[in-house]
Short mmCIF file of C-alpha atoms and ligand atoms in Angstrom, two decimals:
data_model
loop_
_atom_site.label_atom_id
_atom_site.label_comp_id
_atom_site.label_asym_id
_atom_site.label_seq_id
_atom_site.Cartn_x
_atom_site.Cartn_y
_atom_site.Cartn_z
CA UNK A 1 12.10 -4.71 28.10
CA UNK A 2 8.90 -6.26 28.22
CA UNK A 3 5.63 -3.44 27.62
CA UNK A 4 2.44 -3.57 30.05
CA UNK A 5 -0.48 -5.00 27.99
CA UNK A 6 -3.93 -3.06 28.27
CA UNK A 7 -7.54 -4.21 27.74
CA UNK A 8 -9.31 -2.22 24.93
CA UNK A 9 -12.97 -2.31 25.41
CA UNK A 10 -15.26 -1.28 22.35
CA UNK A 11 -18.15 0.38 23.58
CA UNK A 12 -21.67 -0.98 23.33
CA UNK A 13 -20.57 -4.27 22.04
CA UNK A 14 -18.89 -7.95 23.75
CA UNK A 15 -15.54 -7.40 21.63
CA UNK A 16 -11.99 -6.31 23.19
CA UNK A 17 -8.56 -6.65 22.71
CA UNK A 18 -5.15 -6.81 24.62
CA UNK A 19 -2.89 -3.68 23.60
CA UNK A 20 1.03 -3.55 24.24
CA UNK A 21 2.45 0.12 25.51
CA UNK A 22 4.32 0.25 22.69
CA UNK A 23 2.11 -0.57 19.54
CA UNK A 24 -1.02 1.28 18.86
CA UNK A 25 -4.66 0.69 18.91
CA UNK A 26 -5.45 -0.10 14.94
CA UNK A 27 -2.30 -2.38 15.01
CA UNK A 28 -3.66 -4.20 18.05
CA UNK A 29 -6.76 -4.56 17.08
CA UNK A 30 -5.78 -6.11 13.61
CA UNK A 31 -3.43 -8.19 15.46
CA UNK A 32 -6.72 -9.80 16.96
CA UNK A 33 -8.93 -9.85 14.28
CA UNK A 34 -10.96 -7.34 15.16
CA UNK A 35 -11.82 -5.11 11.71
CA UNK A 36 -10.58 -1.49 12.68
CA UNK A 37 -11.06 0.52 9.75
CA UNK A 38 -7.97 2.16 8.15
CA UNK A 39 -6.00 3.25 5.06
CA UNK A 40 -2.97 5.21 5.73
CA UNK A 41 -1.44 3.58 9.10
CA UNK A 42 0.77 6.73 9.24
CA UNK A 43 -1.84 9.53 10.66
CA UNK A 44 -2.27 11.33 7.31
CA UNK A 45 -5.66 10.02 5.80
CA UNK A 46 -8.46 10.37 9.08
CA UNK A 47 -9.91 6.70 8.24
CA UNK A 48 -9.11 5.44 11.70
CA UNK A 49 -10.40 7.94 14.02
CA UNK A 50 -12.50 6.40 16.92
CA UNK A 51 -13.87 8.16 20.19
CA UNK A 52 -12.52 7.49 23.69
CA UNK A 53 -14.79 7.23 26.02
CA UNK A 54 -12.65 5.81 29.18
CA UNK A 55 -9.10 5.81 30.32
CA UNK A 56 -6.01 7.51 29.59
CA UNK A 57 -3.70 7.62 25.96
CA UNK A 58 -1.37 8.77 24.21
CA UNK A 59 -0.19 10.06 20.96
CA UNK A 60 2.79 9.06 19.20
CA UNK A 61 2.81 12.29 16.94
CA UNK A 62 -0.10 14.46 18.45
CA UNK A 63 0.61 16.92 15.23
CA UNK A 64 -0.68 14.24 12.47
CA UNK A 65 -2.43 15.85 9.78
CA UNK A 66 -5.32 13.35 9.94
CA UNK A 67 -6.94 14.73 13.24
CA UNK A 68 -8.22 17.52 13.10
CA UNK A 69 -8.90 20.56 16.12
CA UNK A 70 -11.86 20.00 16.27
CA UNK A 71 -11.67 16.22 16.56
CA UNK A 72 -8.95 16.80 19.37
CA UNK A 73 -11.70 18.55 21.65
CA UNK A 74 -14.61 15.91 20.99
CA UNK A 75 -11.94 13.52 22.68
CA UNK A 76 -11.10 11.84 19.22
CA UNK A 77 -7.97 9.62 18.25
CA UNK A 78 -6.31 8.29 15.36
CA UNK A 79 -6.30 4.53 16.10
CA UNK A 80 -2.99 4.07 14.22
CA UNK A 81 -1.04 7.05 16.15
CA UNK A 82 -2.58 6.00 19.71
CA UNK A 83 -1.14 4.26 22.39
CA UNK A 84 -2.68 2.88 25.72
CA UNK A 85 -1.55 3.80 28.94
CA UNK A 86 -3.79 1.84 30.97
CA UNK A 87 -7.01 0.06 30.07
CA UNK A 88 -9.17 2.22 27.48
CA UNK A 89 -13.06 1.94 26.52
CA UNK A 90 -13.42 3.32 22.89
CA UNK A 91 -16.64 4.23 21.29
CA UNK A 92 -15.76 2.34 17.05
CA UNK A 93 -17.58 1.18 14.26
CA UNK A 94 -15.91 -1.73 12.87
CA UNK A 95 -16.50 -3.25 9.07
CA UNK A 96 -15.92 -6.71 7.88
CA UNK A 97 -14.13 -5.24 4.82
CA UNK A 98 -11.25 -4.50 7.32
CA UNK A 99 -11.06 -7.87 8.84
CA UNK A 100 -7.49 -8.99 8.15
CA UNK A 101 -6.68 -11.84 6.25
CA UNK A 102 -3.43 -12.33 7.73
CA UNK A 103 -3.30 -10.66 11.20
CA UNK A 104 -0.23 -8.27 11.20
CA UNK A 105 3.38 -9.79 12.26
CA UNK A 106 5.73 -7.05 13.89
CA UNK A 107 9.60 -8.72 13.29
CA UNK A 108 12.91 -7.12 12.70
CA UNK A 109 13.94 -8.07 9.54
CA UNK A 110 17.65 -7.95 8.05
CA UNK A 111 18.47 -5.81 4.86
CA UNK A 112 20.23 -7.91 2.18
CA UNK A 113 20.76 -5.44 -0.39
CA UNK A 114 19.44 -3.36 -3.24
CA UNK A 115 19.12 -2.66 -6.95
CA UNK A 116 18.78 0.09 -8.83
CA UNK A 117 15.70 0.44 -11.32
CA UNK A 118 15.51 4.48 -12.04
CA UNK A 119 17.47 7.31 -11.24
CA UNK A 120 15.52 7.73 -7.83
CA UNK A 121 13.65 4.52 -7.96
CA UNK A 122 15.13 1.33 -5.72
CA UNK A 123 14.23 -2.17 -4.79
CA UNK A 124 15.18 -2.65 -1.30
CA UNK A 125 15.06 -6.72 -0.18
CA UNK A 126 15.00 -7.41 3.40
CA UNK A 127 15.04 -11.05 5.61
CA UNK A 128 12.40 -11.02 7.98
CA UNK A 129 12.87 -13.11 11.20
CA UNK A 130 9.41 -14.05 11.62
CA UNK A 131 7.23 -15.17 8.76
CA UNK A 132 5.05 -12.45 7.61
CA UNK A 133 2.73 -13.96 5.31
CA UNK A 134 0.72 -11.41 2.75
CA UNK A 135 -1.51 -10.53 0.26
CA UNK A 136 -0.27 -9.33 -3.59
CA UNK A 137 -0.85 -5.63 -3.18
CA UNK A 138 -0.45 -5.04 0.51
CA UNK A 139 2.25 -3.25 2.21
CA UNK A 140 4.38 -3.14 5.43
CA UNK A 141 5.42 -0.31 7.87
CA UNK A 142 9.23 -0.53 8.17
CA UNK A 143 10.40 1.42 11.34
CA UNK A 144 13.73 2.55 11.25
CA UNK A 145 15.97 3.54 13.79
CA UNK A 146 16.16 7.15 14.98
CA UNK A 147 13.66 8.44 12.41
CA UNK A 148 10.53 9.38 13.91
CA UNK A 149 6.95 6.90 13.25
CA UNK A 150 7.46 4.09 10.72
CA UNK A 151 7.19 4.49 6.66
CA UNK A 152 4.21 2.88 4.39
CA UNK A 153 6.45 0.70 1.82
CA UNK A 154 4.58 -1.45 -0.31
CA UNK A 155 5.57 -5.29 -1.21
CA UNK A 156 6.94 -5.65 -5.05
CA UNK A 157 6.98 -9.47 -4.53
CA UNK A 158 4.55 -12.06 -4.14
CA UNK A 159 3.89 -13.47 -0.42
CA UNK A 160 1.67 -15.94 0.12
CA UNK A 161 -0.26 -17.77 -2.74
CA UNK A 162 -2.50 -21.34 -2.79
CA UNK A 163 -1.84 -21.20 0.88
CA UNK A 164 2.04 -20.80 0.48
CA UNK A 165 4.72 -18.50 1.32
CA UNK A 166 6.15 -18.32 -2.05
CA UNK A 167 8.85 -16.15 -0.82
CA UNK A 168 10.13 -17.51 2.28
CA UNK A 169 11.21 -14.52 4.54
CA UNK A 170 12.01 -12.45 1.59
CA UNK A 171 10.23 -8.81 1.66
CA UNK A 172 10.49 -6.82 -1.24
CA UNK A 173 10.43 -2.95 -1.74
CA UNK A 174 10.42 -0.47 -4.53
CA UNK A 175 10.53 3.03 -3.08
CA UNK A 176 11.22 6.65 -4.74
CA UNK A 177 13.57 9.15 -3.36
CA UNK A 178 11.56 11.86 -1.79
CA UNK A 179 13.42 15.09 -1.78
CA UNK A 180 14.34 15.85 1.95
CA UNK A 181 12.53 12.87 2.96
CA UNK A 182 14.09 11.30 5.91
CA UNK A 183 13.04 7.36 5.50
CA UNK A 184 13.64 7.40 1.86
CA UNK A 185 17.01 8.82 2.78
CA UNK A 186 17.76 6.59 5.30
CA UNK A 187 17.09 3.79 3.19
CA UNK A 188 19.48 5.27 0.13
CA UNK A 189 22.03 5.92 2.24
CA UNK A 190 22.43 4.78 5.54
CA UNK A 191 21.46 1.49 5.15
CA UNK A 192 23.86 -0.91 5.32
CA UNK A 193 23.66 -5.14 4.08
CA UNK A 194 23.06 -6.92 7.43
CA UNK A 195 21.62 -3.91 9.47
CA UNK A 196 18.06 -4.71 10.84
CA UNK A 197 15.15 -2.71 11.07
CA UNK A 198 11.58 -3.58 12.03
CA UNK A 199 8.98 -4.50 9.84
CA UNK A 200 4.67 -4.57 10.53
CA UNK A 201 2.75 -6.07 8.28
CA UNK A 202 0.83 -6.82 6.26
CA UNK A 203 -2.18 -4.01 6.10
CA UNK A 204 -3.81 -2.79 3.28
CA UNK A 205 -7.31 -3.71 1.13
CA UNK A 206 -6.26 -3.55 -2.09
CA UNK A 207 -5.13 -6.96 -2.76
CA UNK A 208 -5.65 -9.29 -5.80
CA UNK A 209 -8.78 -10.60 -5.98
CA UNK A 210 -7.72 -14.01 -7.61
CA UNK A 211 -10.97 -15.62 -7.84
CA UNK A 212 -13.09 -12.87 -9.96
CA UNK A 213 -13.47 -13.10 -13.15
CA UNK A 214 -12.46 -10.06 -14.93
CA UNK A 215 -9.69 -8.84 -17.11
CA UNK A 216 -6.77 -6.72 -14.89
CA UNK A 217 -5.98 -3.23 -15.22
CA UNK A 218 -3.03 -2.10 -13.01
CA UNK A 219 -2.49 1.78 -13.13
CA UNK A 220 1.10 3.03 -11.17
CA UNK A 221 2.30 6.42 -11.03
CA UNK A 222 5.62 6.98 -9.87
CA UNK A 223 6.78 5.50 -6.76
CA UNK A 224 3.01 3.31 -7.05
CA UNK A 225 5.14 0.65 -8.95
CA UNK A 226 5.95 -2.02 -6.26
CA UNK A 227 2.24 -3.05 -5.69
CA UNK A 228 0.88 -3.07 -9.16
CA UNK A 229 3.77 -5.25 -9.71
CA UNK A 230 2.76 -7.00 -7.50
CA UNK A 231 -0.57 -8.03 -8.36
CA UNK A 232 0.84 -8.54 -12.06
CA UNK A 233 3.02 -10.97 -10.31
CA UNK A 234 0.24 -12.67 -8.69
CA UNK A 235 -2.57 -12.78 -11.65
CA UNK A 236 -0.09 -14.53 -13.31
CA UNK A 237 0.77 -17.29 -10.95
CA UNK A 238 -2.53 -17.63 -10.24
CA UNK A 239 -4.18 -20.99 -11.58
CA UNK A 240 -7.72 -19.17 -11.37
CA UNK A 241 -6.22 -16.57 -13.60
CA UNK A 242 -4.80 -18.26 -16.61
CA UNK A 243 -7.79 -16.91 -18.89
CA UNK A 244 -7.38 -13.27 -17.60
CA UNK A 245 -5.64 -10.76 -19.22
CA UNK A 246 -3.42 -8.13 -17.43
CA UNK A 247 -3.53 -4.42 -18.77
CA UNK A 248 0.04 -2.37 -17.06
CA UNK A 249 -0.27 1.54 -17.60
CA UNK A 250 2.82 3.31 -16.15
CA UNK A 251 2.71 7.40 -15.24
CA UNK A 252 5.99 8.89 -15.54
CA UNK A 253 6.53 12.62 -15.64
CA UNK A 254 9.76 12.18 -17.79
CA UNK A 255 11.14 9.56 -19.84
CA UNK A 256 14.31 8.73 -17.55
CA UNK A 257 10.99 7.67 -14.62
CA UNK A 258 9.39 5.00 -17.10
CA UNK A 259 10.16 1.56 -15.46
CA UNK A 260 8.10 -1.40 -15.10
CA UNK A 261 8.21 -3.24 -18.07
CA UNK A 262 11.65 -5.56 -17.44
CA UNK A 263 9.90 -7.06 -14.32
CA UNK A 264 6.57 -7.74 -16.38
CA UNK A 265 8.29 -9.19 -19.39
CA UNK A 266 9.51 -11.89 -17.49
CA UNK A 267 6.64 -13.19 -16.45
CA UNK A 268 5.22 -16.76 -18.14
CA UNK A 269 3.11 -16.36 -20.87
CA UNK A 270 3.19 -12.18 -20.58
CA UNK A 271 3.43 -11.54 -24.67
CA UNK A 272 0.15 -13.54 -24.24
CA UNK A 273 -1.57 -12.47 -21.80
CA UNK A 274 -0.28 -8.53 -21.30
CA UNK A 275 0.26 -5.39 -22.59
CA UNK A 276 2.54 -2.57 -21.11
CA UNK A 277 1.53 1.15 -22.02
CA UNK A 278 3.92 4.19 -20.74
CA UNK A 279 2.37 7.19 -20.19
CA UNK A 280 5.06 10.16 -19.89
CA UNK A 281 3.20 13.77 -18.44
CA UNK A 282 6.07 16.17 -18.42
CA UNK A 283 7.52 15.52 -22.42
CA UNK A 284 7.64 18.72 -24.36
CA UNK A 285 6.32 18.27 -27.92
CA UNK A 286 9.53 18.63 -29.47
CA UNK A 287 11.16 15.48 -26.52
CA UNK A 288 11.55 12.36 -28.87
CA UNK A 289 9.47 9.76 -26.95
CA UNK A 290 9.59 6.46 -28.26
CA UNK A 291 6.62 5.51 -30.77
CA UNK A 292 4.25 3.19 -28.68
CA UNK A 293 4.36 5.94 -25.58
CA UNK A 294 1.48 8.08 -24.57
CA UNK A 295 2.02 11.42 -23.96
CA UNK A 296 -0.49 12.78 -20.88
CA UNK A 297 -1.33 11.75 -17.54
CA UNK A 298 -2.80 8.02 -16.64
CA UNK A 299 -6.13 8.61 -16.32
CA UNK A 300 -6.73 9.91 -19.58
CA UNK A 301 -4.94 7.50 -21.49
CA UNK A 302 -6.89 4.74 -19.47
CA UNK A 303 -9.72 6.68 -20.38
CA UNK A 304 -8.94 6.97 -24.41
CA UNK A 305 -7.31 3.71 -24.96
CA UNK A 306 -10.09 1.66 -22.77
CA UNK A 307 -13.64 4.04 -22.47
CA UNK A 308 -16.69 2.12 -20.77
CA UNK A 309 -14.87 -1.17 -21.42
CA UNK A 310 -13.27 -0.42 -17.81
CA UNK A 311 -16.63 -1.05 -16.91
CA UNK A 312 -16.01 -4.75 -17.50
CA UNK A 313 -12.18 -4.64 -15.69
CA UNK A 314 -11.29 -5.25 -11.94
CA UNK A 315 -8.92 -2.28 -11.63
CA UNK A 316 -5.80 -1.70 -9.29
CA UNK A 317 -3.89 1.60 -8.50
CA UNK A 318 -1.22 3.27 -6.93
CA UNK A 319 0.36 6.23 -6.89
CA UNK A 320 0.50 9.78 -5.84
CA UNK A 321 -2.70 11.42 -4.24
CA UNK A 322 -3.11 13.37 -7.43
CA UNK A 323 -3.31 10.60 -9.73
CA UNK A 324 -5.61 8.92 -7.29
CA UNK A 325 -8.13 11.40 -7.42
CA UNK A 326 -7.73 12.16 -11.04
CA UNK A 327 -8.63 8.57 -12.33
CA UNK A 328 -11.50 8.09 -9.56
CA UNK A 329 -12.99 10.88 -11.16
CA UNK A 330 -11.97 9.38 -14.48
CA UNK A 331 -13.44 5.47 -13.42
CA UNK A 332 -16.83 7.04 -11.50
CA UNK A 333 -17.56 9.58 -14.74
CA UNK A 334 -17.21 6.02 -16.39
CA UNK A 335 -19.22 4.67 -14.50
CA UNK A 336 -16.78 1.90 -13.27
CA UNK A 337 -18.96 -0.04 -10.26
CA UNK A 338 -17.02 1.31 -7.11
CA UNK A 339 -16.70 -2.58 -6.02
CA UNK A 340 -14.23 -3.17 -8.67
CA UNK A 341 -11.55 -0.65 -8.25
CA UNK A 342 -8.96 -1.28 -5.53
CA UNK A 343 -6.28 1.19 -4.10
CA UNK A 344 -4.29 2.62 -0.90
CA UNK A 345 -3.57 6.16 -0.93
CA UNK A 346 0.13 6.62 -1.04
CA UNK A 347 0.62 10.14 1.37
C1 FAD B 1 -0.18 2.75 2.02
C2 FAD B 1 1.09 3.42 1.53
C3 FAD B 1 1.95 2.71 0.70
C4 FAD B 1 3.11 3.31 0.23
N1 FAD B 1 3.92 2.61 -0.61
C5 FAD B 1 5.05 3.19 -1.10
C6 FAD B 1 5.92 2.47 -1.99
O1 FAD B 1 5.69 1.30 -2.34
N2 FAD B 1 7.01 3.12 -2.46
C7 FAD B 1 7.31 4.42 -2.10
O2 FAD B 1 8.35 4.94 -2.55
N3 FAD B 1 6.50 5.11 -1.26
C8 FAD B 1 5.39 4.54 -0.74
N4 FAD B 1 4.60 5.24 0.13
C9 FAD B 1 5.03 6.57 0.59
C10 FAD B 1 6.01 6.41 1.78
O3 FAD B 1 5.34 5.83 2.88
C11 FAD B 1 6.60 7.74 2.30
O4 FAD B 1 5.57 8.67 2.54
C12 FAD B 1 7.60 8.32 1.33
O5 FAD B 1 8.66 7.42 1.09
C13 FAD B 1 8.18 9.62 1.94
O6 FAD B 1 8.78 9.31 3.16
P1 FAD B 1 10.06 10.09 3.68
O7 FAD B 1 10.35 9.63 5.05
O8 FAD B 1 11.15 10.00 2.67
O9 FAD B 1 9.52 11.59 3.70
P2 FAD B 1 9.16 12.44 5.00
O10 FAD B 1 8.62 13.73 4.48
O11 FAD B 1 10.30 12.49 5.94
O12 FAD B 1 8.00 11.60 5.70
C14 FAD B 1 6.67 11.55 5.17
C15 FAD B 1 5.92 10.41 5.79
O13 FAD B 1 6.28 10.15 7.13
C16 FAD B 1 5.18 10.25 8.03
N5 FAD B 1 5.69 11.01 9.18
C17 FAD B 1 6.36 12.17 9.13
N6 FAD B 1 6.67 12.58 10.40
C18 FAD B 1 6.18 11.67 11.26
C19 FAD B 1 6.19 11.53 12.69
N7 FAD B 1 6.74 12.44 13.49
N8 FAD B 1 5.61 10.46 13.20
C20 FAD B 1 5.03 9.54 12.41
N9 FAD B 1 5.00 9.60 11.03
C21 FAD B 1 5.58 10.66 10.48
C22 FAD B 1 4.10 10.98 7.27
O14 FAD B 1 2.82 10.48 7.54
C23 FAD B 1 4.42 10.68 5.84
O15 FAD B 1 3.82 9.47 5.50
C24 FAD B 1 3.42 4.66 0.61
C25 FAD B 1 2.57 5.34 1.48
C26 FAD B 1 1.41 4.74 1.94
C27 FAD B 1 0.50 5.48 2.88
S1 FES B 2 -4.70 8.27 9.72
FE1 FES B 2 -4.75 6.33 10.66
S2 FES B 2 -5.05 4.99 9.00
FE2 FES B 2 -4.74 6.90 8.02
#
């Protein structure tokens, strides 16, 4: 059934944009270049809040954790949890950082199958019936049916590249089992080869930057592995790249979690170019880790192994919001320039 489309004026300026019923405002927007800041895109983080000055919307989960009371009564929204219901005048402050570089696609997409790469850690590849064209680092929503608001997965493979899909319509996800999470479940065990599902993509700012020139640090914690691989993939397709080298830490809490390394390994040139480092937080002293792993959490080994050399590194993470937080303090008591470090809180 086809959605009435509403005109979304932004306040004190000449820009607008069409809105469907049925997709939200920071999707919209995005959708029409217009640079809506975000993070999230699933109502946990607060970064898309604007202020609605005219017209009548609606929430698509009025609970989420990123608006606050308070907010609520000064007539605030979360741009990626509203919906129109008739034209709308919104009070925003866009940034260019936010401009998309590939406006987001919404497609279904068909699931092909998946492999196992840890005891709760999956890739999941899916056909997508429209191209969706993206950035090393970025990552989808994938909607499926009857679980309530769409799932943040990020892509593990490489999308577009030199102005190429080098994927076709293949997606690729690597996603953790979250104990009693429903999406994760769904996708471990209701998902079946040829069922469809939608996909919206791709969002996200921490991309590779092919064209600086810096060596890579890529820092994943737990289910944070798809997009570092990711960029890894990228830097080393990358013709501007060739001279850069590509640092890999991986935080596991136990030594069955480590992964990574098998995807990295295959990569041209890698014994050249990269190193791999495990980092394993949960071993007991007396746990037999194998000789070359670190024992600790990321940020410290980052910290030990590269000190104020990370000052000269264009540095990539993902992970859980601990970890985030833990190696921002770590990189800013470094005194790593801000401009150079490039992430997406995982929530
Ligand atoms: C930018 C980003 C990238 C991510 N990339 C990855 C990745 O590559 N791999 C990976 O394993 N995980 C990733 N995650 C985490 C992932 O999106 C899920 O949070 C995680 O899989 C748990 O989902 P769940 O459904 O199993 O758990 P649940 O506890 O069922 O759901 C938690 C998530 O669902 C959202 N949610 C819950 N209820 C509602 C509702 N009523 N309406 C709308 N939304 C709702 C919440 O915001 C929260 O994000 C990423 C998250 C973000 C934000
Ligand atoms: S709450 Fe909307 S982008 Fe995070």
């Amino acid at each position: 059934m086809s959605q009435a489309i509403h005109t979304i004026q932004l306040a004190g300026t000449d820009q607008s944009f069409s809105c469907a019923e049925n997709d939200t405002l920071l999707r919209a927007a995005l959708r029409s270049g217009i640079a809506f800041p975000y993070e999230c895109n699933v109502g946990s983080c607060g970064n898309c809040k604007f202020e609605l000055l005219e017209g009548v919307m609606a929430s698509c989960w009025p609970e989420a954790p990123g608006l606050s009371d308070k907010d609520r009564a000064r007539n605030r929204g979360l741009g990626c949890q509203s919906r129109p219901t008739g034209p709308l005048q919104i009070k925003l402050r866009t940034s260019d950082k936010y401009a998309p570089q590939f406006p987001p696609v919404r497609t279904a997409a068909k699931f092909i199958s998946s492999r196992v790469i840890t005891h709760d850690l999956s890739e999941f590849s899916f056909q997508t019936e429209l191209p969706l064209p993206f950035l090393c680092g970025q990552y989808a929503l994938i909607q499926m049916a009857g679980i309530e608001g769409p799932r943040a997965y990020s892509m593990s493979n490489v999308g577009m590249f030199n102005g190429e899909t080098q994927a076709g319509n293949l997606i690729e996800f690597q996603v953790r089992r979250v104990p009693d999470g429903k999406g994760s479940a769904h996708l471990f065990d209701h998902l079946k080869p040829g069922d469809h599902v939608e996909i919206d993509g791709p969002y996200g700012m921490a991309y590779l930057r092919e064209n600086i020139e810096r060596d890579v640090l890529c820092i994943a914690g737990g289910s944070g592995l798809a997009p570092m691989v990711s960029i890894a993939r990228g830097a080393f397709l990358s013709p501007q790249m060739t001279q850069r080298k590509l640092h890999f830490f991986y935080g596991a809490r136990a030594l069955q979690d480590v992964c990574g390394l098998a995807m990295l390994e295959t990569l041209p040139h890698w014994s050249e170019r990269g190193t791999y480092q495990a980092v394993v937080s949960g071993a007991s002293e007396t746990d037999n880790l194998p000789s070359d792993f670190m024992r600790g959490f990321a940020h410290d080994a980052v910290a030990q192994t590269f000190g104020e050399r990370l000052q000269q590194m264009e540095i990539y993470f993902a992970g859980p919001a601990l970890m985030g937080q833990s190696l921002l303090k770590t990189l800013i008591d470094l005194k790593v320039p801000m401009d150079q470090v490039h992430f997406d809180q995982f929530y």
